[in-house]
mmCIF file of C-alpha atoms and ligand atoms in Angstrom:
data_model
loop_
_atom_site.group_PDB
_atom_site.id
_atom_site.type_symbol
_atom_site.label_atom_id
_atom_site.label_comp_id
_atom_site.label_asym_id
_atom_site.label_seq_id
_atom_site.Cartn_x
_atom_site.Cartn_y
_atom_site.Cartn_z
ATOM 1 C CA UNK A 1 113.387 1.167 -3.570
ATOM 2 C CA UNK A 2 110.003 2.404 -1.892
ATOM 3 C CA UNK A 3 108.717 2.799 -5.714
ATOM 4 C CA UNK A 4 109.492 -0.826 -6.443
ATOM 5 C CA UNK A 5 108.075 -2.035 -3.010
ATOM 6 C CA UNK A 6 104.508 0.066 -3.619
ATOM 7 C CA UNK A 7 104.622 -1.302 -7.186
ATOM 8 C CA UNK A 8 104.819 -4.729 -6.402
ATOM 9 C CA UNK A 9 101.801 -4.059 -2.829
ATOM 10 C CA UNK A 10 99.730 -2.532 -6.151
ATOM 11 C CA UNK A 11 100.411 -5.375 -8.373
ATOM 12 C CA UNK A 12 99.210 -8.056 -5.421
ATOM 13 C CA UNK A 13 96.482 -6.000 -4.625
ATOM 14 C CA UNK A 14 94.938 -6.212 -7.690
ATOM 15 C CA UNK A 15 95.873 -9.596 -8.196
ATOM 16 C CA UNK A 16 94.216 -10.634 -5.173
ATOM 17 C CA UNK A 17 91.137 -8.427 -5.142
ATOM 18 C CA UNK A 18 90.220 -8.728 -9.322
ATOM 19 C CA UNK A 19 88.491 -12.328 -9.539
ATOM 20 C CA UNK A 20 85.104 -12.436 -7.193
ATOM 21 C CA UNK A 21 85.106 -15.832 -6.167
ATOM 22 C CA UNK A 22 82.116 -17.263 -5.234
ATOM 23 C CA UNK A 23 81.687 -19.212 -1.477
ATOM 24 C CA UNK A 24 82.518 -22.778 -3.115
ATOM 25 C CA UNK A 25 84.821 -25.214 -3.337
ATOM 26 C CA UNK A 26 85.463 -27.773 -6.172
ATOM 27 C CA UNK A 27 86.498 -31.695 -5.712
ATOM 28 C CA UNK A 28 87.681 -34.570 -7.933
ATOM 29 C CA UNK A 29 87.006 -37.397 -6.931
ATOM 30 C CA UNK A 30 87.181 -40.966 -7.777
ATOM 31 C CA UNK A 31 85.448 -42.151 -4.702
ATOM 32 C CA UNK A 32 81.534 -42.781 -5.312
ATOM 33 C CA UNK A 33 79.011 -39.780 -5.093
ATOM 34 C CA UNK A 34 77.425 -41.700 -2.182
ATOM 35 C CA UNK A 35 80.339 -41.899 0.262
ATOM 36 C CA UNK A 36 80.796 -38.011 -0.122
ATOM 37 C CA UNK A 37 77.885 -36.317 0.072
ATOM 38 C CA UNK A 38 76.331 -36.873 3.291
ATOM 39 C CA UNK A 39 79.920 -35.263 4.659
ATOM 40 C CA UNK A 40 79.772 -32.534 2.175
ATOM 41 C CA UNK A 41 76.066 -31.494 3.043
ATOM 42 C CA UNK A 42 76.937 -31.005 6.442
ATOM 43 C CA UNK A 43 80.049 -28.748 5.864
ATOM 44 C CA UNK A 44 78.061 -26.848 3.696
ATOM 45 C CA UNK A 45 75.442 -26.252 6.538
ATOM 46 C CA UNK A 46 78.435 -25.938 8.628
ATOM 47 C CA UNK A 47 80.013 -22.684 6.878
ATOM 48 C CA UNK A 48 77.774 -21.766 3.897
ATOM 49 C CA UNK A 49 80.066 -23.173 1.513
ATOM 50 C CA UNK A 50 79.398 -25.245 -1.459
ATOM 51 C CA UNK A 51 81.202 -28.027 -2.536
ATOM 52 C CA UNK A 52 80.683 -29.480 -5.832
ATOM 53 C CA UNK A 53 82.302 -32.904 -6.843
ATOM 54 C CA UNK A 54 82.733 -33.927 -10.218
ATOM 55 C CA UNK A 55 83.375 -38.013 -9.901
ATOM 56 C CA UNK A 56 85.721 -39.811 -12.196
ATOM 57 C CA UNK A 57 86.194 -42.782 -13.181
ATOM 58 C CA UNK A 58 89.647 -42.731 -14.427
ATOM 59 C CA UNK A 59 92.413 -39.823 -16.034
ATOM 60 C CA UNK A 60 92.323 -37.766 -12.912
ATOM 61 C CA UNK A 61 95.874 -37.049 -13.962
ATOM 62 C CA UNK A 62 95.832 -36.368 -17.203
ATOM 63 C CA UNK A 63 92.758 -33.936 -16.785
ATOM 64 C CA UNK A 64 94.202 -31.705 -14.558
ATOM 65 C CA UNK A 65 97.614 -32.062 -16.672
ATOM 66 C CA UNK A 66 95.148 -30.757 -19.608
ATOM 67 C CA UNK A 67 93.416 -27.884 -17.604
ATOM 68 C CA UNK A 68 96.760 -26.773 -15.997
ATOM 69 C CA UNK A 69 96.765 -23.826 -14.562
ATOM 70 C CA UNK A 70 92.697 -23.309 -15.214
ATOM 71 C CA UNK A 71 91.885 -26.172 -13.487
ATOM 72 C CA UNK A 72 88.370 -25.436 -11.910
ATOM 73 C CA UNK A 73 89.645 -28.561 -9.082
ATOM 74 C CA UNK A 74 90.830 -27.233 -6.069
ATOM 75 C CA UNK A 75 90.768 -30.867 -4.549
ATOM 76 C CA UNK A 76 91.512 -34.755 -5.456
ATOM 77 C CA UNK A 77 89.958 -37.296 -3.479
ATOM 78 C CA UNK A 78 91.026 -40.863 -4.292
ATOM 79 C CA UNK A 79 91.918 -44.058 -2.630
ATOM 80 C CA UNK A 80 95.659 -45.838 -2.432
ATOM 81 C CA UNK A 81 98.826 -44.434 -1.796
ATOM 82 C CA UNK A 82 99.685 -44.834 -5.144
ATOM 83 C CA UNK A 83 97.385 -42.912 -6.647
ATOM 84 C CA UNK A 84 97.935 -40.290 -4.322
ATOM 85 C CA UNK A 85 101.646 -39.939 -5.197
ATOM 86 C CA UNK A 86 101.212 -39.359 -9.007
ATOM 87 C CA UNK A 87 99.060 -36.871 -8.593
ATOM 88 C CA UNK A 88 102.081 -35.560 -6.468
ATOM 89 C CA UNK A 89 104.910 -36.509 -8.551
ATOM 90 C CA UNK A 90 103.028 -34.878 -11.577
ATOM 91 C CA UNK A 91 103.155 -31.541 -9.868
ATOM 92 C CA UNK A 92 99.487 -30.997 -9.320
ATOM 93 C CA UNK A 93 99.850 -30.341 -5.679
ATOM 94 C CA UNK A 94 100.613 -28.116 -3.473
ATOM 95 C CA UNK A 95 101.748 -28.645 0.373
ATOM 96 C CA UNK A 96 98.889 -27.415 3.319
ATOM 97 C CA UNK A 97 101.151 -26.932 6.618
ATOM 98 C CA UNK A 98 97.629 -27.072 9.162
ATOM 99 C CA UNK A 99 98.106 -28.067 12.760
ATOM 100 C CA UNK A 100 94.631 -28.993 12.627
ATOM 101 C CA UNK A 101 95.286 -31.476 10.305
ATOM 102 C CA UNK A 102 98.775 -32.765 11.884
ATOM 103 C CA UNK A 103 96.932 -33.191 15.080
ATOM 104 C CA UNK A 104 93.984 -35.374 13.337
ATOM 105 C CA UNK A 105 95.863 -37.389 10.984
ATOM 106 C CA UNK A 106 98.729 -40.017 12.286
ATOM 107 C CA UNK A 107 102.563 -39.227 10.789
ATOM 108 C CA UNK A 108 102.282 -42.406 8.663
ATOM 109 C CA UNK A 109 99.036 -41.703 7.049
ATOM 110 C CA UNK A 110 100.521 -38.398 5.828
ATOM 111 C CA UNK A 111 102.888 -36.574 3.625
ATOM 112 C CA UNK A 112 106.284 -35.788 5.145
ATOM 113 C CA UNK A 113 105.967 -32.640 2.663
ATOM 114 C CA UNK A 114 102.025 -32.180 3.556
ATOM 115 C CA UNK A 115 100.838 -32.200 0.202
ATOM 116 C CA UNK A 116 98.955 -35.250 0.789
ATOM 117 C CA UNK A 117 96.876 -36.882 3.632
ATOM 118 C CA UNK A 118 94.630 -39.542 4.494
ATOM 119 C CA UNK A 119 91.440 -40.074 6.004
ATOM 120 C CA UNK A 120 90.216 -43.568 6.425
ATOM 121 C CA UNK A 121 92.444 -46.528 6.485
ATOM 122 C CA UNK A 122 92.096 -49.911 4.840
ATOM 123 C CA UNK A 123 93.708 -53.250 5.798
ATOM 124 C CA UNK A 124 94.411 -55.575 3.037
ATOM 125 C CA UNK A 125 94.459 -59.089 5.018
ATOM 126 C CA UNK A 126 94.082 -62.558 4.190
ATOM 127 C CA UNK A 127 89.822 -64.334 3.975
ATOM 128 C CA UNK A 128 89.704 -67.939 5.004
ATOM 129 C CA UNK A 129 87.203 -70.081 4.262
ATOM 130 C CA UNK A 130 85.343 -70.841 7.291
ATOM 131 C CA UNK A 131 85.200 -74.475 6.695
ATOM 132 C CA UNK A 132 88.857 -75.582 5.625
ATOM 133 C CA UNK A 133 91.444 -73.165 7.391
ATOM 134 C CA UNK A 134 91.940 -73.480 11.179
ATOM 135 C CA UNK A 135 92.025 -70.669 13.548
ATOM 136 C CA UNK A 136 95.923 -69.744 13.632
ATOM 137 C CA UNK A 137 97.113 -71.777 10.364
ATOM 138 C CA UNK A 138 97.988 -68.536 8.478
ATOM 139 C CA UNK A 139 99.385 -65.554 10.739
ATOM 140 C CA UNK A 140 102.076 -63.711 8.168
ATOM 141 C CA UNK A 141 102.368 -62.554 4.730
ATOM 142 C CA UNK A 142 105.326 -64.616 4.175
ATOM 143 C CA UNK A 143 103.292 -67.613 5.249
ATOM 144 C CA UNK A 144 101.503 -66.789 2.107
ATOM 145 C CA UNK A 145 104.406 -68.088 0.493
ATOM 146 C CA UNK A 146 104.528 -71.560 2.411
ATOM 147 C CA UNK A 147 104.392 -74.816 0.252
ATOM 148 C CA UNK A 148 102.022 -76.241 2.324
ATOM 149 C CA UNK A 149 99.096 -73.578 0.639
ATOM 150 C CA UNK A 150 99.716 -75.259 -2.483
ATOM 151 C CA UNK A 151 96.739 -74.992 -4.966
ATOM 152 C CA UNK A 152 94.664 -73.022 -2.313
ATOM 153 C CA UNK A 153 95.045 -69.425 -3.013
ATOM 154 C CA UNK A 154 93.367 -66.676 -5.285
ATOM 155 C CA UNK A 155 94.515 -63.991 -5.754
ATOM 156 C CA UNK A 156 93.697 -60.641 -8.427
ATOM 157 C CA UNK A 157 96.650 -59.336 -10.222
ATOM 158 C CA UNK A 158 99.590 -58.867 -9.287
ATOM 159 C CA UNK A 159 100.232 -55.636 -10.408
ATOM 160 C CA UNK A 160 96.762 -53.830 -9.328
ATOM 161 C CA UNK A 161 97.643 -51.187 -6.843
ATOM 162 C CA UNK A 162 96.751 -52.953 -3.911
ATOM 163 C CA UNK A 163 98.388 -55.706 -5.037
ATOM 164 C CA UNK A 164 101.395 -54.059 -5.830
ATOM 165 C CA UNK A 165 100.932 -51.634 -2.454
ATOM 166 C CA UNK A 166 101.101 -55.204 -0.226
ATOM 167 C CA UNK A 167 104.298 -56.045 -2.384
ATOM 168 C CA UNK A 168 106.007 -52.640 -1.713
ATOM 169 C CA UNK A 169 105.548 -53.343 2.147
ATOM 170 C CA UNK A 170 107.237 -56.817 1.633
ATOM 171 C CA UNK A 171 109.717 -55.472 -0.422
ATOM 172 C CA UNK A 172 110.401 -52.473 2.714
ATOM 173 C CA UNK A 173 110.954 -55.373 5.610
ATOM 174 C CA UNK A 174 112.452 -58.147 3.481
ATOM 175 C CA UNK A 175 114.453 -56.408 0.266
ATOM 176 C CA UNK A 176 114.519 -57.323 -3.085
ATOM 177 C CA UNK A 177 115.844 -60.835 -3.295
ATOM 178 C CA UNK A 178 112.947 -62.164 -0.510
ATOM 179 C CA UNK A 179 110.411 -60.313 -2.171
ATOM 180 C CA UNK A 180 111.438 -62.282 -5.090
ATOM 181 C CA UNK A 181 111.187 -65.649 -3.619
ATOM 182 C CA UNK A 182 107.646 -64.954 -1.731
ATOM 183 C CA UNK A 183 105.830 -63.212 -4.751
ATOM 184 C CA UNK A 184 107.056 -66.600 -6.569
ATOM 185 C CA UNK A 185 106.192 -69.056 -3.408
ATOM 186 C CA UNK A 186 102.597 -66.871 -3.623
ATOM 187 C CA UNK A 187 102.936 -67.418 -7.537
ATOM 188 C CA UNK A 188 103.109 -71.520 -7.126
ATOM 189 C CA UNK A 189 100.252 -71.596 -4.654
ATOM 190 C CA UNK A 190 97.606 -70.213 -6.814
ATOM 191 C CA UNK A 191 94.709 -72.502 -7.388
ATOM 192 C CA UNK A 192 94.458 -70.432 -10.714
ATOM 193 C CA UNK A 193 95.995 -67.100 -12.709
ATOM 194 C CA UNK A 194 95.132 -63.864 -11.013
ATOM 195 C CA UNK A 195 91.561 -62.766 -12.108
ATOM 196 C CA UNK A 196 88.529 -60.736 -10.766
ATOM 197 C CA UNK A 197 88.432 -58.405 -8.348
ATOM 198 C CA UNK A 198 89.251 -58.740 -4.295
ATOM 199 C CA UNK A 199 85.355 -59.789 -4.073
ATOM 200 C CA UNK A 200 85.622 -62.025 -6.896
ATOM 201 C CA UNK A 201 87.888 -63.835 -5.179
ATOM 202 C CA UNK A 202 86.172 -64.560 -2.163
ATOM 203 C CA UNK A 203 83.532 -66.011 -4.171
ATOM 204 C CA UNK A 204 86.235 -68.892 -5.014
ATOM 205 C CA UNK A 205 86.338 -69.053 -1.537
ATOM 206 C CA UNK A 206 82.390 -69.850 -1.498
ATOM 207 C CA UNK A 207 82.621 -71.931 -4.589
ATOM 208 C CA UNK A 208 85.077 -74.208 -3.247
ATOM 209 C CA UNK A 209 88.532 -72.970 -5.558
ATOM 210 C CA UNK A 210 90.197 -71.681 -2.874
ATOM 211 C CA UNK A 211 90.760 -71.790 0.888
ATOM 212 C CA UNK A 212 92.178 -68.355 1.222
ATOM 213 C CA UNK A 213 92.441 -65.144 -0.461
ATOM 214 C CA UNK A 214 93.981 -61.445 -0.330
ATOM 215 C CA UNK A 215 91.029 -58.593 -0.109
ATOM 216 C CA UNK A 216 90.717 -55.450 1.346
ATOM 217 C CA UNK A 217 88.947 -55.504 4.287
ATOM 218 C CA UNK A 218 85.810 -53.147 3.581
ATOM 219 C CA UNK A 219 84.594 -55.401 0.603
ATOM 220 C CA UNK A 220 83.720 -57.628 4.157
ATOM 221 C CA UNK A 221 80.856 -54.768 4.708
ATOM 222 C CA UNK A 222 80.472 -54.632 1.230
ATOM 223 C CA UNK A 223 79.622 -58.057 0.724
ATOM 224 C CA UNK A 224 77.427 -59.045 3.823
ATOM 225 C CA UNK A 225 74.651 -55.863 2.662
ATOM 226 C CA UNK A 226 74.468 -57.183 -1.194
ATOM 227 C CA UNK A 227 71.756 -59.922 -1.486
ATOM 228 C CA UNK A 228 73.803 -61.874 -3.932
ATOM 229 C CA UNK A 229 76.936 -61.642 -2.229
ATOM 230 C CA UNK A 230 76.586 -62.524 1.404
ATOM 231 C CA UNK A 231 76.632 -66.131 1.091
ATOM 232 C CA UNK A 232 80.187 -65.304 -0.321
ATOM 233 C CA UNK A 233 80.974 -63.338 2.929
ATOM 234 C CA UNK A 234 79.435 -66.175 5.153
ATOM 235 C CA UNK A 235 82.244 -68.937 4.024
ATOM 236 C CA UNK A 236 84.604 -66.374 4.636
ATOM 237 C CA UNK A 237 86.489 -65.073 7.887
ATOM 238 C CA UNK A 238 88.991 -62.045 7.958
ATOM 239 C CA UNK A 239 92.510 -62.803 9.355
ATOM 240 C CA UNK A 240 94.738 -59.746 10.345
ATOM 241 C CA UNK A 241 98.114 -61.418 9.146
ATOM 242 C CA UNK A 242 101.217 -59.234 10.118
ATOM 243 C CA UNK A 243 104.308 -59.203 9.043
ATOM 244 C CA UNK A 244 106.973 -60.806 11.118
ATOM 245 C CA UNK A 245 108.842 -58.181 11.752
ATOM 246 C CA UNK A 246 106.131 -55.360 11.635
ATOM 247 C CA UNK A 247 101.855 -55.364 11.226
ATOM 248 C CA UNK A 248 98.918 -55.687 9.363
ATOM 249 C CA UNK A 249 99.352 -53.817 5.652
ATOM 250 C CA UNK A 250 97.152 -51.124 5.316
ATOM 251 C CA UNK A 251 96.502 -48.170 2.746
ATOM 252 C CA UNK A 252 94.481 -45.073 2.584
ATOM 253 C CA UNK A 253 91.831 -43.074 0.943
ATOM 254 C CA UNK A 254 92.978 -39.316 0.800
ATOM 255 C CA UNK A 255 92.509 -36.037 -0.419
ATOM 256 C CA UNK A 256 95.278 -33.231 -1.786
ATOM 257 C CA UNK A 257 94.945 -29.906 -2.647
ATOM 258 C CA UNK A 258 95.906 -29.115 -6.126
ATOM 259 C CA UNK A 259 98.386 -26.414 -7.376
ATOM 260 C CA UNK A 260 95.890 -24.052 -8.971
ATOM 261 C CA UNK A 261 93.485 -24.579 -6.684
ATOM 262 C CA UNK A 262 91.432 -20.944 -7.254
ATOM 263 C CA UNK A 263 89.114 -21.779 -4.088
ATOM 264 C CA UNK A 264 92.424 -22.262 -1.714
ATOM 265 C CA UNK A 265 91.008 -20.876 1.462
ATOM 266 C CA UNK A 266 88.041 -22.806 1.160
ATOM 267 C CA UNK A 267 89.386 -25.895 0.127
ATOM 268 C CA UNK A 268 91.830 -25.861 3.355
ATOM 269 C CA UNK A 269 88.538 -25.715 5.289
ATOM 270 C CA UNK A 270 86.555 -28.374 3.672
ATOM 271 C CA UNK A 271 90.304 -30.644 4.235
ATOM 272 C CA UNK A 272 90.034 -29.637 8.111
ATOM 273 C CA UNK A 273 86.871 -29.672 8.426
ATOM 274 C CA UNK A 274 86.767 -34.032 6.947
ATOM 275 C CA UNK A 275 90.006 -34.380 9.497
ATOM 276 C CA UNK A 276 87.756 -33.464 12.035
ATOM 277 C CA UNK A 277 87.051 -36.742 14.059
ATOM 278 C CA UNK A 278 83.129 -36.873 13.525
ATOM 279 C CA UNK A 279 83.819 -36.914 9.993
ATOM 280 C CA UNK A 280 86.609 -39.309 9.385
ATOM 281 C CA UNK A 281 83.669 -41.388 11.512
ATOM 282 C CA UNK A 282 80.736 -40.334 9.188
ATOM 283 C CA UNK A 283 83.217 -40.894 6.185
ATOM 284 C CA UNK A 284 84.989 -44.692 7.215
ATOM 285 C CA UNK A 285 81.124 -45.790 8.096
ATOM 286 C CA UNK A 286 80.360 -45.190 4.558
ATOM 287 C CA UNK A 287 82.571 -47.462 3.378
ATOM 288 C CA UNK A 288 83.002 -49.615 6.368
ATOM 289 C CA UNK A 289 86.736 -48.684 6.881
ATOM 290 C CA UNK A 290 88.904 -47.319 10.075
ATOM 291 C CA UNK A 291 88.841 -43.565 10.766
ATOM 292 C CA UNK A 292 92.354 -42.355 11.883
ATOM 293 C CA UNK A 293 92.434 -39.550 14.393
ATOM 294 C CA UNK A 294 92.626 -40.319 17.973
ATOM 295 C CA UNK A 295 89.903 -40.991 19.759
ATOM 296 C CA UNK A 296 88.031 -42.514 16.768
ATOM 297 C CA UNK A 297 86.305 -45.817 16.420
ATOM 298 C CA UNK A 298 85.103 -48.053 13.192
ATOM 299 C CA UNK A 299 81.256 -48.948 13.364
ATOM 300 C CA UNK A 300 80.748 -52.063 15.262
ATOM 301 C CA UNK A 301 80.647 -54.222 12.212
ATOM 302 C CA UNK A 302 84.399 -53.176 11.403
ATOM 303 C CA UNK A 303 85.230 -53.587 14.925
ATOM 304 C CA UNK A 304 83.941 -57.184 14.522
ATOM 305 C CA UNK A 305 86.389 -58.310 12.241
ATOM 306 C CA UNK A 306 88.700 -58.009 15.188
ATOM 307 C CA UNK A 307 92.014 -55.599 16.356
ATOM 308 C CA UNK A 308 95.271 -55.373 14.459
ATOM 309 C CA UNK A 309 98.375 -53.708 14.698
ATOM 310 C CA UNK A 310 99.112 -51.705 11.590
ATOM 311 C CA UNK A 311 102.769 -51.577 10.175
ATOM 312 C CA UNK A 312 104.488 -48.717 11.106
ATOM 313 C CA UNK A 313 105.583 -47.378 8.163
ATOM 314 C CA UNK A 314 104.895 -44.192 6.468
ATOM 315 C CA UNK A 315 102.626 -44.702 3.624
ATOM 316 C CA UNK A 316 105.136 -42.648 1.276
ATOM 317 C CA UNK A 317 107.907 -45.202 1.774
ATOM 318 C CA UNK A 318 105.610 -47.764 0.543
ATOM 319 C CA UNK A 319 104.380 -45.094 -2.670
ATOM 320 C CA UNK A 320 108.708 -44.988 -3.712
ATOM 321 C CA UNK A 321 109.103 -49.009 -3.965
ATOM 322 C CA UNK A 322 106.550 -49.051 -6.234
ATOM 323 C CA UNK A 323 108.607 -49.335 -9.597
ATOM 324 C CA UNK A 324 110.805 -51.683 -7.636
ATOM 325 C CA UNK A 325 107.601 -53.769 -6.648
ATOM 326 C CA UNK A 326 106.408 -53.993 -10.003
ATOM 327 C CA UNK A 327 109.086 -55.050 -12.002
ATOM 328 C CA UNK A 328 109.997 -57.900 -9.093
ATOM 329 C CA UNK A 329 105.816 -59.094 -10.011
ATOM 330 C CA UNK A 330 106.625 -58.513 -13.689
ATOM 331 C CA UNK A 331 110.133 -61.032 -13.141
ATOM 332 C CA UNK A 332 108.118 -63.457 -11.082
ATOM 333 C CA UNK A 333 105.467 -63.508 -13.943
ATOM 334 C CA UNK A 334 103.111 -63.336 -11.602
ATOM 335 C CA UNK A 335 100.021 -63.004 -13.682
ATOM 336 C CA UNK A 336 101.248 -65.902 -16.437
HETATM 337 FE FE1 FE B 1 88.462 -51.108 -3.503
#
């Protein structure tokens, strides 16, 4: 018994003390280079660590599914819930258990099972032209879904995450059958087929298509500091709509520490460390979105766009009625 028990101390010993890891840490990300590395800098200066970040456009998934257990990544940074959740329901994660972190980061902007967790919050909410929608004529999703919006929405497609994200929350207050009914009330209000992107569709707005539209509510920012677009922003006005039986629909951006992670220790630091509440602020500024922990405030731009209740829901709920969403946008033909 004592032999096996010093065998197996040897084994672990040797397994632990053979690679000499050097003070980094390594991140994939599909978030731009700019919104990262004025946080990374600091926590660099902060603890000597490095952090390099290879940025991705796409296949985050199927590139760590190829490198396996070599995998130089020892964290994925991405935005939306559901993005999140297949990297976790491919495996590539592994949980973090940090008090730290549970104390920064609100229940429903985290994993139940801690392998993922967000940072910055996003509200998807309605834009209204300026010009032809009243204050107070659209207050709910559902109202999306009124007749009397007939020919005056845009929309992007239906079944782009945060598309299909929004869906998932009506489909979590109202089941399948109303879910049904409102993505095809939304459907028969469209001034024209899903196209573009959320900014694209403000720009409608501006034009003159459209009188409202869905969009995330940093593309607000976005818009007002690009030359080209800020007349778009300027016929527009952000409405928090809730849901009548719960809030404003909101996602994430977040981070997860992978499975093979060969930088753990340090990669648990650099996730702490961007929990921290003066990062989550440096971070949301970036990208003009809401940092989470308590105590935390949006830049005063954000903070412009006025307060809203967000749904209580945890963000994981929303991440398992995905399937469920997208077949209901697939039977309402939404895009056709
Ligand atoms: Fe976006």
């Amino acid at each position: 018994m004592s032999f096996i028990r010093t065998a197996t101390f040897a084994t672990l010993t040797t397994a632990i003390a053979a690679p000499v890891l050097a003070d980094e840490v390594n991140v994939y990300s599909y978030r731009q280079p700019e919104l990262l590395q004025p946080l990374m800098d600091a926590f660099t200066e902060q603890t000597g660590i490095k952090v390099n970040v290879a940025f991705l456009n796409k296949g985050m998934v199927e590139r760590l599914k190829a490198e396996g257990a070599r995998s130089p990544a020892d964290l994925v940074f991405t935005v939306d819930i559901s993005r999140l959740s297949a990297v976790v329901n491919e495996g590539l994660t592994q949980p973090v258990v940090s008090e730290t972190i549970t104390d920064n980061v609100p229940a429903d902007y985290r994993d139940p099972d801690h392998h993922w967790f967000g940072l910055t919050t996003r509200a998807r909410i309605v834009y209204a032209s300026v010009e032809r929608v009243q204050p107070g004529e659209i207050t709910t999703y559902e109202d999306l879904a009124d007749p009397k919006w007939k020919g005056r929405i845009c929309t992007r497609s239906g079944t782009h995450p945060y598309m299909v994200a929004l869906t998932s929350a009506h489909l979590h207050h109202h089941g399948e059958a109303a879910t049904l009914d409102w993505l095809q009330g939304l459907k028969a209000n469209l001034a024209r087929k899903p196209q573009g992107n959320d900014r694209a569709q403000v720009k409608a707005i501006w034009a003159g298509e459209c009188d409202i539209s869905l969009g995330n509510t940093y593309y607000m920012g976005k818009m007002l500091t690009n030359d080209e677009q800020k007349e778009w922003a300027a016929s527009a006005k952000i409405v928090f709509p809730t849901f009548e039986d719960g809030g404003t629909h909101v996602n994430i951006s977040g981070v997860a520490l992978t499975k093979s992670a060969p930088n753990k220790d340090n990669a648990i630091k650099l996730m702490e460390y961007l929990t921290s509440p003066a990062a989550q602020e440096i971070y949301a500024a970036a990208n003009f979105e809401y940092p989470i922990a308590p105590g935390t405030q949006a830049v005063d731009l954000v903070k412009s766009w006025g307060d809203f209740e967000a749904d209580a829901v945890n963000l994981m709920d929303i991440a398992k009625l995905r399937p469920a969403a997208l077949r209901l946008t697939e039977v309402a033909d939404y895009d056709g």
